CSV table of C-alpha atoms in Angstrom, one decimal:
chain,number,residue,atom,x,y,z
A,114,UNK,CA,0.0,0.0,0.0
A,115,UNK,CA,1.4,3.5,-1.2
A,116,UNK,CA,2.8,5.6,1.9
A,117,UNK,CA,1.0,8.8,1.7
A,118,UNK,CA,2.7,12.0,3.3
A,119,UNK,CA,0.7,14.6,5.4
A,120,UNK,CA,1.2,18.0,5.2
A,121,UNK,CA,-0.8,18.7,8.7
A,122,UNK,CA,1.6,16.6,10.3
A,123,UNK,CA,4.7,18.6,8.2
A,124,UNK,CA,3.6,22.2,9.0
A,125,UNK,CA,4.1,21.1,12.7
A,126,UNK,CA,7.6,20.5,12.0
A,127,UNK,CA,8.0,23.3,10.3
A,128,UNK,CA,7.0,25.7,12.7
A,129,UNK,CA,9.9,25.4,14.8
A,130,UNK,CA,12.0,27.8,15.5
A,131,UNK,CA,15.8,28.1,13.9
A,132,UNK,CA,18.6,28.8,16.4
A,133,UNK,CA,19.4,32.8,15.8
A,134,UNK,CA,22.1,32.8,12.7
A,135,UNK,CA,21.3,29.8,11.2
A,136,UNK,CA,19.1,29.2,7.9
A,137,UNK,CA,18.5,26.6,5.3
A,138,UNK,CA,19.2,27.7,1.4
A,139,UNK,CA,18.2,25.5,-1.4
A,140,UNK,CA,20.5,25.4,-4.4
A,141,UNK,CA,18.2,25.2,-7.7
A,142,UNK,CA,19.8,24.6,-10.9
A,143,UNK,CA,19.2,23.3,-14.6
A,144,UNK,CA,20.5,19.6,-14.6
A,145,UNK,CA,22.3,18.1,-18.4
A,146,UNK,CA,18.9,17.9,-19.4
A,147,UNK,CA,18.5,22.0,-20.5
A,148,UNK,CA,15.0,21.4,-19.0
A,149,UNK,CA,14.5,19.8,-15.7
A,150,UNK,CA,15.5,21.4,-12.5
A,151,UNK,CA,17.3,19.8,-9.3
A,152,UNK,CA,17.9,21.1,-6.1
A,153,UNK,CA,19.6,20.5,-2.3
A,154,UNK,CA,20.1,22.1,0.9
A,155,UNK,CA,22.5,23.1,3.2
A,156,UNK,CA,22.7,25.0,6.7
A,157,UNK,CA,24.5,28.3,7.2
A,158,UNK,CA,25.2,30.3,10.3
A,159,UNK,CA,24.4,33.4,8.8
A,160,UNK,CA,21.2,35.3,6.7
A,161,UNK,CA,23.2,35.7,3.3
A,162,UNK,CA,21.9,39.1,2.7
A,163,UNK,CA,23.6,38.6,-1.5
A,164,UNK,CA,24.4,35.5,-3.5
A,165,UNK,CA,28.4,36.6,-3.5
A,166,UNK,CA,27.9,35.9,0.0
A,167,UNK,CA,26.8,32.2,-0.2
A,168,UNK,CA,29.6,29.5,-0.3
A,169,UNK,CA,29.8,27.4,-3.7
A,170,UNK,CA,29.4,24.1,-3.3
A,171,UNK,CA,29.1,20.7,-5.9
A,172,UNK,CA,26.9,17.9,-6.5
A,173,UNK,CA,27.4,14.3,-7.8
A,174,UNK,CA,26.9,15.8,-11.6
A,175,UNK,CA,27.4,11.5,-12.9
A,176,UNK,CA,23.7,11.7,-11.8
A,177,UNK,CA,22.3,14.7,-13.6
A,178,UNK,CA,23.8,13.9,-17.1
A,179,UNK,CA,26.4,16.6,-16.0
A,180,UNK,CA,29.9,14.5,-15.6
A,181,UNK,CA,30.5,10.8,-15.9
A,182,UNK,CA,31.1,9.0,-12.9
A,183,UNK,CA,34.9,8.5,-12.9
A,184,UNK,CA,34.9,12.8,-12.2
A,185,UNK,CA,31.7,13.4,-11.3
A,186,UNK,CA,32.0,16.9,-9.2
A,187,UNK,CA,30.1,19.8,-10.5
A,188,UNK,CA,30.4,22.9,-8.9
A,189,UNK,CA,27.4,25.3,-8.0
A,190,UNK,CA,27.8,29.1,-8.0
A,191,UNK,CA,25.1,31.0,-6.2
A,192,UNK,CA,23.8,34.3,-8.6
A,193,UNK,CA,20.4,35.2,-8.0
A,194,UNK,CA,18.8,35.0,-4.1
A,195,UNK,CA,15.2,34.6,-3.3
A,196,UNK,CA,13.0,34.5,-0.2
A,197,UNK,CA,11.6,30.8,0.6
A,198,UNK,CA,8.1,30.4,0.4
A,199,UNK,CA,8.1,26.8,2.2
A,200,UNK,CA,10.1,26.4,4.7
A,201,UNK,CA,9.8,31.4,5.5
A,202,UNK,CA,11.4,33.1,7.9
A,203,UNK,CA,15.2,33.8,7.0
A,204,UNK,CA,15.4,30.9,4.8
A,205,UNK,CA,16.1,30.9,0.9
A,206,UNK,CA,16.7,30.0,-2.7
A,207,UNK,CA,19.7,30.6,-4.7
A,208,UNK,CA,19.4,29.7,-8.4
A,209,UNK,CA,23.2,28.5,-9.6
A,210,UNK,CA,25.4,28.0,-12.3
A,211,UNK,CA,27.0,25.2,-12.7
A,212,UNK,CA,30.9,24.3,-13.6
A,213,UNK,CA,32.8,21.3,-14.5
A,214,UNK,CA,35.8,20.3,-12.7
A,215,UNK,CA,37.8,22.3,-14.7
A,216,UNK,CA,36.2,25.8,-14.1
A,217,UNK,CA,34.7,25.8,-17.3
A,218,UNK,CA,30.7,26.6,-17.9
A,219,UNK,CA,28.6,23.0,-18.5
A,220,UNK,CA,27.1,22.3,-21.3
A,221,UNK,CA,23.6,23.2,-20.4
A,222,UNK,CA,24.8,26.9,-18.2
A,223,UNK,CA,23.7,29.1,-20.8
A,224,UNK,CA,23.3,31.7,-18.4
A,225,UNK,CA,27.1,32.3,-18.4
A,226,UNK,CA,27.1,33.1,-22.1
A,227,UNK,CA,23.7,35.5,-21.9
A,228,UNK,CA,25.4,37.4,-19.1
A,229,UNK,CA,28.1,38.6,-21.4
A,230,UNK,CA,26.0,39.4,-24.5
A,231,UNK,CA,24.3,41.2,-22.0
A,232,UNK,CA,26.8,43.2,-20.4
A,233,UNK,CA,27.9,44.4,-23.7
A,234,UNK,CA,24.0,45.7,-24.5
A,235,UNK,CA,23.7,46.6,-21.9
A,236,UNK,CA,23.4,50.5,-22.8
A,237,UNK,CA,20.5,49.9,-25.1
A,238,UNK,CA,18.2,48.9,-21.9
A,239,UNK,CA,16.6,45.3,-23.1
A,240,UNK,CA,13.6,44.4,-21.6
A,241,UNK,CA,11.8,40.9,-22.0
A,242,UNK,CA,8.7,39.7,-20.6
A,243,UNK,CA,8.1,36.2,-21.2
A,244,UNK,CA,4.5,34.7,-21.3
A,245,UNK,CA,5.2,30.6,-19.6
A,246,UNK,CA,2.9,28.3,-20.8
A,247,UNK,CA,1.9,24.9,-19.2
A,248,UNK,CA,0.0,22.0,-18.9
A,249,UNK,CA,-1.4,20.4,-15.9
A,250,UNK,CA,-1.2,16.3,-15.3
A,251,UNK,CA,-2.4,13.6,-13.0
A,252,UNK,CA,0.7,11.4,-11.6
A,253,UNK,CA,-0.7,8.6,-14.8
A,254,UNK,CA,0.3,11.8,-17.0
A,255,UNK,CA,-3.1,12.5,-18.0
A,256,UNK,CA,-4.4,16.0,-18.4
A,257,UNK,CA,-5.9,17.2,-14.9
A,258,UNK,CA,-9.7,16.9,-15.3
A,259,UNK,CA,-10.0,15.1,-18.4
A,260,UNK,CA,-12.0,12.1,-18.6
A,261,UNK,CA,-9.7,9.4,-18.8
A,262,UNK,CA,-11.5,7.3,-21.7
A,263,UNK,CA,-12.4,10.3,-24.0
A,264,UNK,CA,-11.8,13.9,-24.1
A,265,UNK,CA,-13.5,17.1,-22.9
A,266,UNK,CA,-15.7,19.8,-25.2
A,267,UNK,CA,-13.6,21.3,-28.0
A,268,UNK,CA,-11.8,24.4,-27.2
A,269,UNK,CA,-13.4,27.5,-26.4
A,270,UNK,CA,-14.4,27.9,-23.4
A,271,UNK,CA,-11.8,27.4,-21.3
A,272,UNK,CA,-9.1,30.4,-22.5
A,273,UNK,CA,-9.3,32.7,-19.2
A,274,UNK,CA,-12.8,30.7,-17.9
A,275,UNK,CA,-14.4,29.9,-14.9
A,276,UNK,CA,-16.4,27.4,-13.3
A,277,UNK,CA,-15.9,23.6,-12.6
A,278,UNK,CA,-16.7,22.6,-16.0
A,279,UNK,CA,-14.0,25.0,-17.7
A,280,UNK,CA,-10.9,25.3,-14.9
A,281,UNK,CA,-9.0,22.7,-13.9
A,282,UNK,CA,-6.1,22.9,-11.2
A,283,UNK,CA,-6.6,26.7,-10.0
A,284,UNK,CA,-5.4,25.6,-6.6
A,285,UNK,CA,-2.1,25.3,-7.9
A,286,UNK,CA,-2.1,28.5,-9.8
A,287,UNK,CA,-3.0,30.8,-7.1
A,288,UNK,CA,-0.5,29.4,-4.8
A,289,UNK,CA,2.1,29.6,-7.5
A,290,UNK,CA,1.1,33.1,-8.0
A,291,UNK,CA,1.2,33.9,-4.1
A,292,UNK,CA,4.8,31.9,-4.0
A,293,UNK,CA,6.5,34.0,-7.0
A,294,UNK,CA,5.2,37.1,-5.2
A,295,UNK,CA,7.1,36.2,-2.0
A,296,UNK,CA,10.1,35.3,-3.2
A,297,UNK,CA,10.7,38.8,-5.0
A,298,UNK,CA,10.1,37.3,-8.7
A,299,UNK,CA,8.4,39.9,-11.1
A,300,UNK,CA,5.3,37.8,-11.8
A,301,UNK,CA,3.1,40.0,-13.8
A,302,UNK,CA,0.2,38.0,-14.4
A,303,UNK,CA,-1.5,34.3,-15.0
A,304,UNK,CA,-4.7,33.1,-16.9
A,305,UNK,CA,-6.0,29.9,-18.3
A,306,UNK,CA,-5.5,29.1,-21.6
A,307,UNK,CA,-7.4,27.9,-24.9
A,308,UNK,CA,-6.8,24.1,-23.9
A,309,UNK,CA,-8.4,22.7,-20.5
A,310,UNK,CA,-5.7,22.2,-18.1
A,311,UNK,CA,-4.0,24.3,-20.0
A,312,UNK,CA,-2.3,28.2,-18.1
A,313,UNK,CA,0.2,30.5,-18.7
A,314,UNK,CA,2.1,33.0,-16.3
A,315,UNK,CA,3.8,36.3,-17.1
A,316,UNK,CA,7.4,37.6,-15.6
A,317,UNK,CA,8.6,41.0,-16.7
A,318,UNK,CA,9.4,43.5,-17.7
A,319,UNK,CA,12.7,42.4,-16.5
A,320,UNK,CA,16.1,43.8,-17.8
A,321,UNK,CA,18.8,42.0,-19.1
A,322,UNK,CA,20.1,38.6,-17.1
A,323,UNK,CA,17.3,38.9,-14.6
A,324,UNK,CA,14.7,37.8,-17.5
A,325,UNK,CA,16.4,33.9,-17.5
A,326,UNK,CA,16.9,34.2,-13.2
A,327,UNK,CA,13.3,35.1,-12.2
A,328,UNK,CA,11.7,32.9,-15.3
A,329,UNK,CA,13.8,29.9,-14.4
A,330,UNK,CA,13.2,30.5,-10.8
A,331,UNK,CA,9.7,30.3,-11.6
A,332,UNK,CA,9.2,27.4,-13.2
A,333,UNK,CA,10.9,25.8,-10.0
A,334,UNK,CA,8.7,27.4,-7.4
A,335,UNK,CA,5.4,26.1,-10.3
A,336,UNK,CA,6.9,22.4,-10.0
A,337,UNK,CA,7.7,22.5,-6.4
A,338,UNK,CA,3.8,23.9,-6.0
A,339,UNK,CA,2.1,21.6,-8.2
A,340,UNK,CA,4.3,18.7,-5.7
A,341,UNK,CA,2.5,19.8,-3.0
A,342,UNK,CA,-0.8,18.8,-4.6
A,343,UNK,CA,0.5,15.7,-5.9
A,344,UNK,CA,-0.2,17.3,-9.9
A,345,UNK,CA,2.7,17.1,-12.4
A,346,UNK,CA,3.5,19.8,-14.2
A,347,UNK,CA,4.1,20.0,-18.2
A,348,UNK,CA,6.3,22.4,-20.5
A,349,UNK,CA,5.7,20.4,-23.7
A,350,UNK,CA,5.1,22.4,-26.1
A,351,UNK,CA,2.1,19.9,-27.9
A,352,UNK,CA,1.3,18.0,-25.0
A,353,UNK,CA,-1.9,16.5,-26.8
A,354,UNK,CA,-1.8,15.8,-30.3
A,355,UNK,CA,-4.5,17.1,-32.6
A,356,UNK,CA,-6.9,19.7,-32.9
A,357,UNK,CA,-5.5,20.9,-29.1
A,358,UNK,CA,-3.5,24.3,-28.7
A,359,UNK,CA,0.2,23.4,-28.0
A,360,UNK,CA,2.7,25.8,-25.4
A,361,UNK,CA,4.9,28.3,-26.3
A,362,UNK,CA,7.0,30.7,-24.2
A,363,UNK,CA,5.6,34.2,-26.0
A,364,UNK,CA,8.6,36.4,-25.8
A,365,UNK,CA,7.7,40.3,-25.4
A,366,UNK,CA,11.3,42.3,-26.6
A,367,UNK,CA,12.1,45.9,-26.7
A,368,UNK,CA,15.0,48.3,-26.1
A,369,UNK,CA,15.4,52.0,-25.3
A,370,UNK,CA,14.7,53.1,-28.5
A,371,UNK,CA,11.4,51.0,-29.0
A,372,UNK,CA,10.3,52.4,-25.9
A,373,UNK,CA,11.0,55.9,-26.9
A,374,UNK,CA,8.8,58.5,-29.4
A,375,UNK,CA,8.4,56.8,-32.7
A,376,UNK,CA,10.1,53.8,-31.3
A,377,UNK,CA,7.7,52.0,-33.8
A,378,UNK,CA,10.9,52.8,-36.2
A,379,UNK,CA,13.0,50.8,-34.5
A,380,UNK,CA,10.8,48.3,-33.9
A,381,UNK,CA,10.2,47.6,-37.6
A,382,UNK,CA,14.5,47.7,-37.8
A,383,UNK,CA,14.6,44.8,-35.4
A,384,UNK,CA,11.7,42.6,-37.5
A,385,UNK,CA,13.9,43.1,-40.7
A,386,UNK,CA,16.8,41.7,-38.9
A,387,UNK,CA,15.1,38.7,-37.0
A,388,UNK,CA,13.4,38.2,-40.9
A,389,UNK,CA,17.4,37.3,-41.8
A,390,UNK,CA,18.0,34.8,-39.6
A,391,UNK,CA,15.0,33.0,-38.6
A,392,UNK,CA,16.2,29.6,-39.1
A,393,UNK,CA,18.9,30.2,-36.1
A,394,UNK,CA,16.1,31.4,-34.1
A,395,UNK,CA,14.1,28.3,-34.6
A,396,UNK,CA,16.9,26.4,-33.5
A,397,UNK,CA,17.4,28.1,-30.2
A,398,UNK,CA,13.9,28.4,-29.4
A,399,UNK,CA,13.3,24.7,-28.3
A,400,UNK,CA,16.2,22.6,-26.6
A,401,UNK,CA,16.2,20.1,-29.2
A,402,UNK,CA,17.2,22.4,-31.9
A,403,UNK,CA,13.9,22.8,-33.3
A,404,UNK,CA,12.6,19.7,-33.2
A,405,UNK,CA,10.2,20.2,-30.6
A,406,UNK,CA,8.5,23.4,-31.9
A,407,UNK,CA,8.3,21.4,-35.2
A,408,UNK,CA,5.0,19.9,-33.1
A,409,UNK,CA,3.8,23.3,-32.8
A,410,UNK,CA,4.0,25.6,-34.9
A,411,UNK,CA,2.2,24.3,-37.7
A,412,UNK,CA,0.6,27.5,-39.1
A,413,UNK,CA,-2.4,26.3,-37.2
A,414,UNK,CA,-3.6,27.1,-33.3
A,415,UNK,CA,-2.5,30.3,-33.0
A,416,UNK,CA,0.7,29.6,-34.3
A,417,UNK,CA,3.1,30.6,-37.7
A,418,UNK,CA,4.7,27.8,-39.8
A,419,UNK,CA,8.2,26.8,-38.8
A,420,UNK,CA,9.4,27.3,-42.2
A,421,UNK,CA,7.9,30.8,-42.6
A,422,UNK,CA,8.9,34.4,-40.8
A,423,UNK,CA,5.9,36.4,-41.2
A,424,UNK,CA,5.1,39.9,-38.7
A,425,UNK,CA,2.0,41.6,-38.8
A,426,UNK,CA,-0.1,44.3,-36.3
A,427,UNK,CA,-2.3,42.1,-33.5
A,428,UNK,CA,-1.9,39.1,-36.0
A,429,UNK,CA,-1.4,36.0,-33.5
A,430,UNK,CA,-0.6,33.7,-37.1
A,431,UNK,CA,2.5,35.8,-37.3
A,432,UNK,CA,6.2,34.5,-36.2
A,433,UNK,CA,6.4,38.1,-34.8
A,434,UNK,CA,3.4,40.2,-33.5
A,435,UNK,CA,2.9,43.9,-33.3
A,436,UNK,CA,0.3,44.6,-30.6
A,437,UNK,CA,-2.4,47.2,-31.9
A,438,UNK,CA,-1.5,49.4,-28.7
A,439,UNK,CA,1.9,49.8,-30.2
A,440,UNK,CA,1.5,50.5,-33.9
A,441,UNK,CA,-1.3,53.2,-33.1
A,442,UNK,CA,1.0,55.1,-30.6
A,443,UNK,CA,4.6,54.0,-32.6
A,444,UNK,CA,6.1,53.0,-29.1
A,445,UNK,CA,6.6,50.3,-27.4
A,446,UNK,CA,7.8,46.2,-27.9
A,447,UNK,CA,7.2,43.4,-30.7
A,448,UNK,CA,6.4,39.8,-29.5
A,449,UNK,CA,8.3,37.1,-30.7
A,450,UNK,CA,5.4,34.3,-30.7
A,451,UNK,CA,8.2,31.3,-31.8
A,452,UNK,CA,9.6,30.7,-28.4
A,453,UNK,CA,8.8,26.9,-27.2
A,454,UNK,CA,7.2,26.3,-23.8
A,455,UNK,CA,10.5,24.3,-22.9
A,456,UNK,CA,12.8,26.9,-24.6
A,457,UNK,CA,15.6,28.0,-22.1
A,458,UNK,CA,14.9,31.7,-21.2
A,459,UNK,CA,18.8,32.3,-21.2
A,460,UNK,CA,19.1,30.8,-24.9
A,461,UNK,CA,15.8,33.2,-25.9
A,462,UNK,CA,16.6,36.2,-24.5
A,463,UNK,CA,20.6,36.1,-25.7
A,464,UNK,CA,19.4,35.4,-29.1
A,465,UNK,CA,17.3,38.3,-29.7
A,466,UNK,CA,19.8,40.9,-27.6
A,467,UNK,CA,22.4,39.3,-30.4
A,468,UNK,CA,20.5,39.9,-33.6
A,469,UNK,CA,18.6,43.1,-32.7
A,470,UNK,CA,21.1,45.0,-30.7
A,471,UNK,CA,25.0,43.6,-31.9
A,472,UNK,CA,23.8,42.8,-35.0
A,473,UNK,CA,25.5,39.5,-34.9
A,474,UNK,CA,23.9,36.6,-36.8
């Protein structure tokens, strides 16, 4: 008979009180996978007040698809510190980066590569805000709320619904919402989405490296949520095949100069340029090189065809959308629709900062 766990029974536990000076940190960080997130704590005698501040430390990397087993240290660098919405108080989270043994970035730390195309835009101000899309499961892997010998209505119903009929799994959004908010991330927003069991949150605007830090942070605190209600959580980006919307990870992009008056200019300057290299945008908009938004965008469900670059004013069929907003008052961002639901936020955001600001292909 499965062993089930009791939260009741945990909160006791973890309402007592911490000796003064000492807290727990969890270590987050993106395993070999480019997708999946691990994590593991350790006790200090002191409330780091910085991530500098935190020791590195290293993890058995044979086990993540990081380092075979014969050299298996990896070492973990703190660079971003959040509150802890589980265990409170002084406690935290540090997302890291990992290293191999020999000092050098792993294969999957792409966050060490954004930081310097970052640093050297850094003057032209870029500011992402990335819209995460997700699917809810049962542990079997089933959409939440689904019958499990059929399927439910056909879309329409459910994008931003309510009622029992049309929402499945709010629980775990509100509490995601409410956890993002503690820790400090710039959680802008959430609503459901066209497919049932289907929702999305916002983070931004955020500037430069904190983009991939509060997104990836994000998706941690969603998984670590959705674990606490024994639901599985989903960033495949055509979970369900057929006549069922897929996930993206909508990418929302401007600079200093979009933002300005007749930004609009500039703007229509950075579509031209992502026009030139869309096939090297397709290939770091999913971790597989493209192979997973090859499920998805289809030119159908709100999507563009992968072999097409197309742009057009509130046109949610284009690669790259102009809201109306913008074009009418020639200021503001573009939306890069091509992003994957899986797509690393690191990969996303150095891509466009690459093409549209260093004009490097």
């Amino acid at each position: 008979m499965a062993q089930l766990t009791n939260k009741t029974v945990l909160d006791r536990y973890l309402r007592l009180e911490i000796p003064d000076q000492k807290c727990q940190v969890m270590y987050v960080w993106v395993d070999g996978s480019g997708e999946n997130l691990r994590s593991k704590t350790r006790t200090l005698n002191f409330i780091p007040k910085a991530p500098e501040e935190l020791p590195i430390w290293n993890f058995d990397g044979s086990s993540t698809a990081q380092a075979e087993g014969s050299n298996s240290d990896v070492y973990l660098h703190p660079v971003a510190l959040y509150r802890d919405p589980f265990r409170l108080g002084n406690n935290k989270l540090v997302l890291c980066e990992t290293y191999k043994y020999n000092k050098k970035p792993t294969d999957t730390n792409h966050r060490y590569r954004c930081t310097e195309v970052m640093t050297r835009a850094a003057s032209q101000h870029p500011w992402f805000g990335m819209e995460q899309e997700y699917t809810l499961l049962d542990v079997d892997k089933h959409p939440l709320g689904w019958p499990k010998n059929g399927y439910p209505g056909p879309q329409g119903p459910y994008y931003c619904g309510v009622g029992a009929s049309k929402v499945y799994g709010r629980d775990v959004v509100e509490a995601h919402y409410r956890a993002c908010l503690y820790t400090g991330i710039n959680i802008s927003g959430t609503n459901a989405e066209v497919m049932p069991a289907q929702w999305e949150f916002q983070v931004g605007p955020c500037e430069g490296i904190n983009m991939g830090d509060d997104l990836w942070m994000a998706r941690y605190l969603l998984h670590r949520v959705a674990e606490d209600f024994g639901i599985v959580v989903t960033l495949d980006p055509k979970p369900i095949p057929g006549d069922w919307n897929g996930a993206g990870m909508h990418t929302n992009f401007s600079t200093a100069a979009m933002r300005a008056p007749n930004g609009i200019t500039a703007i229509e300057t950075a579509i031209e340029k992502l026009g030139k290299v869309h096939a090297e945008h397709i290939r770091a908009y999913d971790p597989h090189g493209g192979k997973d938004n090859e499920r998805r965008l289809t030119g159908l469900h709100e999507t563009s065809s992968i072999h097409d670059f197309s742009a057009g004013v509130a046109n949610r069929g284009a690669s790259i959308r102009i809201p109306r907003g913008v074009a009418e008052e020639k200021t503001g961002y573009l939306e890069d629709r091509r992003p994957s639901s899986n797509a690393d936020p690191y990969v996303v955001s150095e891509r466009l900062v690459r093409t549209i600001c260093l004009d490097e292909c």
